[in-house]
Short mmCIF file of C-alpha atoms in Angstrom, two decimals:
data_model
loop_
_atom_site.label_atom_id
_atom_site.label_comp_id
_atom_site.label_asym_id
_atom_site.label_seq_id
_atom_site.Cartn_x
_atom_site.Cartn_y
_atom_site.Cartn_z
CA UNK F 1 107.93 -117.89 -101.58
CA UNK F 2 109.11 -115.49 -99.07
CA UNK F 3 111.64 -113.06 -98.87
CA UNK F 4 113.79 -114.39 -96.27
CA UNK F 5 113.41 -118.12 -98.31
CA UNK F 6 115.09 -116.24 -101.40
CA UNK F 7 118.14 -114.28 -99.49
CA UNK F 8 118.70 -117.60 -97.95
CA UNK F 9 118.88 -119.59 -100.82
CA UNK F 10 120.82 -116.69 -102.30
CA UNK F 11 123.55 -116.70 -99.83
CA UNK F 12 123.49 -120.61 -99.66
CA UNK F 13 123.96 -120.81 -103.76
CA UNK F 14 126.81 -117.94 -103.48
CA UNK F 15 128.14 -120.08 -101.03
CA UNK F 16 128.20 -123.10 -103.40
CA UNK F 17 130.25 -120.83 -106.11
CA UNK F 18 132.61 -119.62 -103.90
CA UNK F 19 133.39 -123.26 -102.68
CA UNK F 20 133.28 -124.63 -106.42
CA UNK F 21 135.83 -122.09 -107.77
CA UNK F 22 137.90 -121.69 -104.73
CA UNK F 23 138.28 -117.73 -104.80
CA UNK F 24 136.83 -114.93 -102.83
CA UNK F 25 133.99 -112.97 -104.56
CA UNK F 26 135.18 -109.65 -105.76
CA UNK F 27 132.38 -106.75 -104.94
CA UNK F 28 131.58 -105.09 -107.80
CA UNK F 29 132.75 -107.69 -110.04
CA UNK F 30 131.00 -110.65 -111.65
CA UNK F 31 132.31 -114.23 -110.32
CA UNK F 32 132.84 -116.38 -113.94
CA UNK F 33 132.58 -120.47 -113.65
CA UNK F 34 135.24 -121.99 -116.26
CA UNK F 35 134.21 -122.42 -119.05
CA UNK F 36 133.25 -126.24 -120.82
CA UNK F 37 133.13 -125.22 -124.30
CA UNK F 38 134.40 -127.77 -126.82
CA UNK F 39 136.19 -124.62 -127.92
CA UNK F 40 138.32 -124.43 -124.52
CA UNK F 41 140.38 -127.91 -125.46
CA UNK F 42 144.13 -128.49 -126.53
CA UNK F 43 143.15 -128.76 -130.32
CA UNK F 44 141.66 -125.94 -130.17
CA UNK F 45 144.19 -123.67 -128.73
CA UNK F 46 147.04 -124.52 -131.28
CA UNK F 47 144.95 -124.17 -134.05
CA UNK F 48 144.98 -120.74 -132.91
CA UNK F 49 148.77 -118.77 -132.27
CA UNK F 50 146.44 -115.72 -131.12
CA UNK F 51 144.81 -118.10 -128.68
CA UNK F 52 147.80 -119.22 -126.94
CA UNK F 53 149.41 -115.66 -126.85
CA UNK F 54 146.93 -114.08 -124.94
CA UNK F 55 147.32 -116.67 -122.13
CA UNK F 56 150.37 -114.95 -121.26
CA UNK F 57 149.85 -112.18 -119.45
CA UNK F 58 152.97 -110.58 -118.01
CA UNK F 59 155.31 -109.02 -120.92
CA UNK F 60 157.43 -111.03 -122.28
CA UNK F 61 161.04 -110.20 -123.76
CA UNK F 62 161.72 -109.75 -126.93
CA UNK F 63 164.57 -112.01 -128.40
CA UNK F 64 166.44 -109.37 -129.19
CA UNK F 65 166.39 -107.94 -125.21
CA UNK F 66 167.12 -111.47 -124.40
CA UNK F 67 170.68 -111.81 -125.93
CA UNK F 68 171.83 -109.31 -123.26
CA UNK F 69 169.82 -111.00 -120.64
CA UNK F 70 170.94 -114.08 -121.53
CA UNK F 71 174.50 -113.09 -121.95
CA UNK F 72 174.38 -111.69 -118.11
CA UNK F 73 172.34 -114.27 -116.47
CA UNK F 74 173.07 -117.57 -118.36
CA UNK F 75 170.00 -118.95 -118.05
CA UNK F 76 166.24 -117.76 -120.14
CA UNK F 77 163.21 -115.99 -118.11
CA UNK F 78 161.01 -115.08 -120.77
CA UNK F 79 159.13 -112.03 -118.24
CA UNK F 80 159.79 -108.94 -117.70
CA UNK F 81 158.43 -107.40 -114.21
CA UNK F 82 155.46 -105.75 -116.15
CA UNK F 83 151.83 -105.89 -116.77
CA UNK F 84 150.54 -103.27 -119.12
CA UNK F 85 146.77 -101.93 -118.21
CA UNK F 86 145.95 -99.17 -121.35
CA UNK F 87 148.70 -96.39 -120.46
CA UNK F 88 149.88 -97.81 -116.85
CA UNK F 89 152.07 -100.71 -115.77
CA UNK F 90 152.13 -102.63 -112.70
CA UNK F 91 154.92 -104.46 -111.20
CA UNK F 92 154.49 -108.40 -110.41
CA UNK F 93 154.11 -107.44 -106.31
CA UNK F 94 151.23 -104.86 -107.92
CA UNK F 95 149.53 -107.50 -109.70
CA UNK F 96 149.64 -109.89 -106.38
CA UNK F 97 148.77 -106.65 -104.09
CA UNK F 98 145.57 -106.46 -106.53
CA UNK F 99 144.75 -110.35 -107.09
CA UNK F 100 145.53 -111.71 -103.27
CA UNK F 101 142.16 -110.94 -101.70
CA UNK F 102 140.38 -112.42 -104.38
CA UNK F 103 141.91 -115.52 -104.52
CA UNK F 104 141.61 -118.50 -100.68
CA UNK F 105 144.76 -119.05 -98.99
CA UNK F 106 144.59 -122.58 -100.24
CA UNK F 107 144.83 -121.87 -103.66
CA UNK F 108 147.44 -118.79 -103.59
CA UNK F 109 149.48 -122.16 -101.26
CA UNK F 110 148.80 -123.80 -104.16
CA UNK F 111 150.24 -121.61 -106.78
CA UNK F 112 153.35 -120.53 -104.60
CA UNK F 113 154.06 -124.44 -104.44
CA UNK F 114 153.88 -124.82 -108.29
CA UNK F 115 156.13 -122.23 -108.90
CA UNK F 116 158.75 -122.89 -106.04
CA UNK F 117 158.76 -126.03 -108.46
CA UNK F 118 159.16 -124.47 -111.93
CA UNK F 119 161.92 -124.04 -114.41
CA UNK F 120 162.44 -123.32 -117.67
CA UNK F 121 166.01 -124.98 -117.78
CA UNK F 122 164.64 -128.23 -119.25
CA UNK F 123 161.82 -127.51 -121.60
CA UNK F 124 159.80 -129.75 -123.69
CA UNK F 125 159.47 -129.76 -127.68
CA UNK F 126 156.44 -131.58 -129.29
CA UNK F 127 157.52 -132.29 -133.13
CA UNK F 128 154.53 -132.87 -135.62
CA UNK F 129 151.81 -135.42 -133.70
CA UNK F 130 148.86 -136.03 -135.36
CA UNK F 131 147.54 -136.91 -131.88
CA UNK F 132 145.73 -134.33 -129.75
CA UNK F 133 145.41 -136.65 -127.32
CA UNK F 134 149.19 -137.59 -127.11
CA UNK F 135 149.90 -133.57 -127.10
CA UNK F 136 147.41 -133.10 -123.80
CA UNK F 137 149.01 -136.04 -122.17
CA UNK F 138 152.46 -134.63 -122.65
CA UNK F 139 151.44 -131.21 -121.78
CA UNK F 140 149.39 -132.98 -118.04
CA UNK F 141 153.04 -134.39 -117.48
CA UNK F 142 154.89 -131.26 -118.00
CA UNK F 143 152.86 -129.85 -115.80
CA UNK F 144 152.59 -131.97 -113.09
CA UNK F 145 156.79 -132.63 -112.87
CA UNK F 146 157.43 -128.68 -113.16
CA UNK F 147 158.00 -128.24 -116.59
CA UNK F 148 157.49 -124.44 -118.06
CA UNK F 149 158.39 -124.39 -121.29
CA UNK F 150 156.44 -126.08 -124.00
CA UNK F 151 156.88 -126.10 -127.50
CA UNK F 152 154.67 -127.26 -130.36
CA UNK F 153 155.81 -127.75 -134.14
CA UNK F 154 153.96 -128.16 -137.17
CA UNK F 155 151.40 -130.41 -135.46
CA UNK F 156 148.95 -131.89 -138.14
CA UNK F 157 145.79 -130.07 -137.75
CA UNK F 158 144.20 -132.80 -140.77
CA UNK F 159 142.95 -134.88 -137.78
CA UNK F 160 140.56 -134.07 -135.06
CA UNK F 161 140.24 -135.38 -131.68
CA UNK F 162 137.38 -134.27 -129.48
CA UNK F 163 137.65 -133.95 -125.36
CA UNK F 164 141.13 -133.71 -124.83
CA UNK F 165 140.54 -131.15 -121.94
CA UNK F 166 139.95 -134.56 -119.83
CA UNK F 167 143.34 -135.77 -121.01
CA UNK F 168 145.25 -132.76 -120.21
CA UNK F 169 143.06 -131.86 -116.95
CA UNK F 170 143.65 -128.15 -118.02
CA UNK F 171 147.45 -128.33 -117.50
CA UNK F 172 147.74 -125.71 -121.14
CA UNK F 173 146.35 -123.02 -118.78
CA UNK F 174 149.57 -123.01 -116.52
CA UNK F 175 152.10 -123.62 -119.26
CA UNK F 176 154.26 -120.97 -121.67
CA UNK F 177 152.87 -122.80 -125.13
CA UNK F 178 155.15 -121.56 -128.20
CA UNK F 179 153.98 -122.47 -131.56
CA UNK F 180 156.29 -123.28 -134.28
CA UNK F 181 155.51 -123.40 -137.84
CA UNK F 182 158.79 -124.99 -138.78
CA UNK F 183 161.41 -127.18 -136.71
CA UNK F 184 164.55 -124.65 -138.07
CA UNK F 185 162.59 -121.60 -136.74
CA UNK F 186 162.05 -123.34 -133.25
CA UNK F 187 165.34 -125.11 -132.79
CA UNK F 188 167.26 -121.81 -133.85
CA UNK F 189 164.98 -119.30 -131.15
CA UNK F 190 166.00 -122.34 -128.23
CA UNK F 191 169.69 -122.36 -128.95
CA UNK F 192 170.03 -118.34 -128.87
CA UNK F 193 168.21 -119.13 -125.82
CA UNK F 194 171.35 -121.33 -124.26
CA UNK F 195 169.91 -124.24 -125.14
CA UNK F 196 171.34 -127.77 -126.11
CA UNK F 197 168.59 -129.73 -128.36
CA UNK F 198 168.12 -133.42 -127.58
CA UNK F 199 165.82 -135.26 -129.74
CA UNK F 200 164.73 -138.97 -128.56
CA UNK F 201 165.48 -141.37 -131.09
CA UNK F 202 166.81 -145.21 -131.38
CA UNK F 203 169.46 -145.06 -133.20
CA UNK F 204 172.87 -146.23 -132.29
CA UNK F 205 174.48 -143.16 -131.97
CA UNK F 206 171.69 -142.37 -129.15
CA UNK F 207 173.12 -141.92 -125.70
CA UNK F 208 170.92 -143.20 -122.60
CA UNK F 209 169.17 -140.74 -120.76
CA UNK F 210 170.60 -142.17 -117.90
CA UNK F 211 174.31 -141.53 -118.49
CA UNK F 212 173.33 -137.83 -119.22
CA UNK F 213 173.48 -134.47 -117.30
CA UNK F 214 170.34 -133.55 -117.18
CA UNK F 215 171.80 -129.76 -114.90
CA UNK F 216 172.65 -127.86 -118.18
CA UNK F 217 169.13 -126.29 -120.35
CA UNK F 218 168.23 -128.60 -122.45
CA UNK F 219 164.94 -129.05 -124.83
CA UNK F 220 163.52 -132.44 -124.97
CA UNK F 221 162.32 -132.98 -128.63
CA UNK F 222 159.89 -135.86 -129.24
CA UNK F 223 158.19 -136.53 -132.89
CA UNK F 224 155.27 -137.68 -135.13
CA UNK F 225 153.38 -141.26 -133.48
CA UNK F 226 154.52 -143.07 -136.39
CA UNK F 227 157.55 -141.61 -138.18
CA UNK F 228 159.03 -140.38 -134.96
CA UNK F 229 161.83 -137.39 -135.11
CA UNK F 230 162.16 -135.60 -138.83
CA UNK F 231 165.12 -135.82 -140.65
CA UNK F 232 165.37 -132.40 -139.97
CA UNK F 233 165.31 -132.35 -135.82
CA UNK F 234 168.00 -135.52 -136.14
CA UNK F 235 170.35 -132.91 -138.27
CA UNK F 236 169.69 -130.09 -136.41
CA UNK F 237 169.79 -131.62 -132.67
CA UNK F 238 172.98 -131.26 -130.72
CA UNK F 239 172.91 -134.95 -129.37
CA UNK F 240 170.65 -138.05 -129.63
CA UNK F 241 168.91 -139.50 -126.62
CA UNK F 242 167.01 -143.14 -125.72
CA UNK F 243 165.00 -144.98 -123.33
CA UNK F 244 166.80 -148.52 -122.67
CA UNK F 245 164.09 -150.83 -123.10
CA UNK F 246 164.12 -154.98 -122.03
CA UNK F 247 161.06 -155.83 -123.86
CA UNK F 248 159.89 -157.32 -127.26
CA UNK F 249 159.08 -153.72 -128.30
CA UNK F 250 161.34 -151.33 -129.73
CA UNK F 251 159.10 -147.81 -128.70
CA UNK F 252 156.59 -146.49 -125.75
CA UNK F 253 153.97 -144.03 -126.99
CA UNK F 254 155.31 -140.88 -127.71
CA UNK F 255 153.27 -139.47 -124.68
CA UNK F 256 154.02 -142.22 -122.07
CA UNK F 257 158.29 -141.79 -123.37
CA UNK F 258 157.79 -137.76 -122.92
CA UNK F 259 157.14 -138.47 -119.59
CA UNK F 260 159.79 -140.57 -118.47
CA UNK F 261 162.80 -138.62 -120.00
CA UNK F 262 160.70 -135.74 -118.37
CA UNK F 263 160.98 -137.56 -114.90
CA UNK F 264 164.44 -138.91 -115.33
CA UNK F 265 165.60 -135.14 -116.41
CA UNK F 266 163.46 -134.16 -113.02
CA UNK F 267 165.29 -136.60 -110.52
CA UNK F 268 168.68 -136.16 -112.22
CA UNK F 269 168.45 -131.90 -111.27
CA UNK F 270 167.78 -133.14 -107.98
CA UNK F 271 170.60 -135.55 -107.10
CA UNK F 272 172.66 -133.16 -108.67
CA UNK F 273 171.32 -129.70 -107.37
CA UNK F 274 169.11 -130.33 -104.64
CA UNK F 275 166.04 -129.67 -106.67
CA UNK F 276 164.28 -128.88 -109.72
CA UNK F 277 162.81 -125.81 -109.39
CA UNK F 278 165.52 -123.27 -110.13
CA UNK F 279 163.73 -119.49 -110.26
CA UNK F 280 165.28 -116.47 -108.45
CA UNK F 281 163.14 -114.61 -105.76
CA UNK F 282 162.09 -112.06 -108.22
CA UNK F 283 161.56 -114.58 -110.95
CA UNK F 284 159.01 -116.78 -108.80
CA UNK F 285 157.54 -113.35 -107.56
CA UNK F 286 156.70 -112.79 -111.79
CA UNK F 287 155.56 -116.07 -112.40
CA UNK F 288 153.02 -115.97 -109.08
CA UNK F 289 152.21 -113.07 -110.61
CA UNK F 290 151.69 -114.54 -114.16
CA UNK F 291 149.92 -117.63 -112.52
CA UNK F 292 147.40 -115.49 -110.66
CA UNK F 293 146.67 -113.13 -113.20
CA UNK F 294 145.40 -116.93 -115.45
CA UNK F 295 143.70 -118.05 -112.04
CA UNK F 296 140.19 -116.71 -113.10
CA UNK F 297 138.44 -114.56 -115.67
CA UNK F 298 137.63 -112.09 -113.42
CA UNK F 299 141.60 -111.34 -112.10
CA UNK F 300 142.39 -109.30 -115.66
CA UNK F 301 139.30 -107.33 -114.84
CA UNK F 302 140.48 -106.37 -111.50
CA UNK F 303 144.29 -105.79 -111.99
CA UNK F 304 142.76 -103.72 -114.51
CA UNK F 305 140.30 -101.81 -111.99
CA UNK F 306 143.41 -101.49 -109.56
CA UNK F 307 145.62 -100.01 -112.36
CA UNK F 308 143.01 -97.37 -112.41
CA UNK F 309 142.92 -96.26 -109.25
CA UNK F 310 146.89 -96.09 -109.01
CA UNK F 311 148.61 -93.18 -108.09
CA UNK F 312 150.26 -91.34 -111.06
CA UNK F 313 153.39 -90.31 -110.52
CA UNK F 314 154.18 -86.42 -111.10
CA UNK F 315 157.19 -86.45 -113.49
CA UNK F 316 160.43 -84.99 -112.16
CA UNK F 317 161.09 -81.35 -112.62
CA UNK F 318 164.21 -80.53 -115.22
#
């Protein structure tokens, strides 16, 4: 085996991972393949609130700061335009200024697009499903129609299903995930939020989801496969939705009717504002920021490298 074989094949396998992850190798940093691990699935991650904390990497608002930011702005942005490295912060243009030549123009296209798309007006609340496979598929809708926001509650961790990552396609990785270990808690943090709650449910009093205004925040509660919404989420909602349905069958899986109200809410915002997608400049500029610091491994490790080599500022003389 010669030398010039093995710095060929070298080059041609370093070729291979930079095509199969999409990003630019970083010198002086170590290029890290997802991980596979049964470990990295949907079931795991909300058995664990520690888990899906740490996938958030910007800092986040406290509820208390947001009752003034809410009060001025009307509408919830859970960021604030800072990522803390040990003693220094960066702003969200830092944080891109850092990540940018890591990451192919196709993919940063990619991630601008998604965001240009998000909002956290309409958000989505999972209520108790046994299911891990009906929480993934929600989650790969909420996802894929611009969804932020997704909320979990007292999901029964008794029953284990394997493999989801293929059902949710890795959609957790781009969404805010909030655990919940009762519907009160949950239902009482979304309304100080501005929030109207609207849980899906066939009763009479339920209102179509096509005669409603989908423009205003609302959360989208869905509940348990088989007992559907609590008693609870019913008392506590603000107004009762449904699917109108033609058939034999009185119900759609819980995953399949998440994504329709999910879509009609989608198409509504658009007839009625011109889109879905509803961020500020600055707020899209802290999500891209928030998106590309998830992108990889290997992006925390160099935001963290650039924070070190920043500038410190002298403070001002008194």
């Amino acid at each position: 085996m010669t030398r010039a074989w093995r710095i060929e094949t070298l080059q041609t396998s370093l070729k291979t991972l930079r095509e199969c992850t999409d990003e630019k190798v970083a010198p002086n940093f170590t290029l890290e393949l997802p991980e596979e691990s049964s470990k990295d699935t949907v079931e795991e991650l909300l058995s664990n609130k520690d888990d899906v904390s740490r996938m958030m990497k910007m800092e986040r608002r406290s509820e208390v700061d947001n009752g003034v930011q809410f009060a001025q702005s009307k509408r919830w942005f859970p960021y604030l335009d800072k990522f803390k490295s040990g003693s220094t912060v960066l702003s969200s243009g830092e944080v891109l200024e850092a990540l940018n030549p890591y990451v192919s123009e196709g993919r940063q296209k990619r991630i601008r697009n998604a965001v240009k798309n998000r909002s956290y007006s309409v958000c989505l609340v999972v209520e108790g499903l046994s299911d891990f496979g009906n929480v993934s598929a929600a989650f790969r809708s909420a996802d894929a129609l611009g969804f932020q926001s997704v909320h979990v509650v007292s999901f029964d961790s008794s029953k284990r299903y394997r493999d989801n990552r293929h059902v949710s396609m890795g959609a957790e990785k781009w969404l805010d995930i909030e655990l919940w270990d009762s519907t009160q808690d949950c239902f009482k943090v979304l309304k100080s939020r501005g929030y109207r709650i609207v849980t899906t449910h066939v009763g009479i009093d339920a209102v179509s989801i096509y005669n409603m205004d989908w423009s205003c925040p609302t959360a989208i509660v869905v509940g348990n496969e088989k007992r559907g919404i609590s008693d609870e989420a019913l008392e506590l909602s603000d107004m009762h939705c449904n699917i109108p349905m033609n058939g034999m069958v009185d119900s759609f899986n819980v995953s399949v009717a998440a994504g329709i109200v999910m879509h009609h809410a989608v198409c509504d915002r658009t007839t009625r504002l011109g889109c879905h997608g509803d961020l500020t400049l600055k707020e899209c500029q802290i999500l891209l920021a928030e998106f590309s610091l998830r992108h990889s491994k290997s992006a925390i490790s160099i935001a963290h490298e650039y924070a070190k080599r920043k500038p410190v500022r002298p403070l001002p003389k008194l």
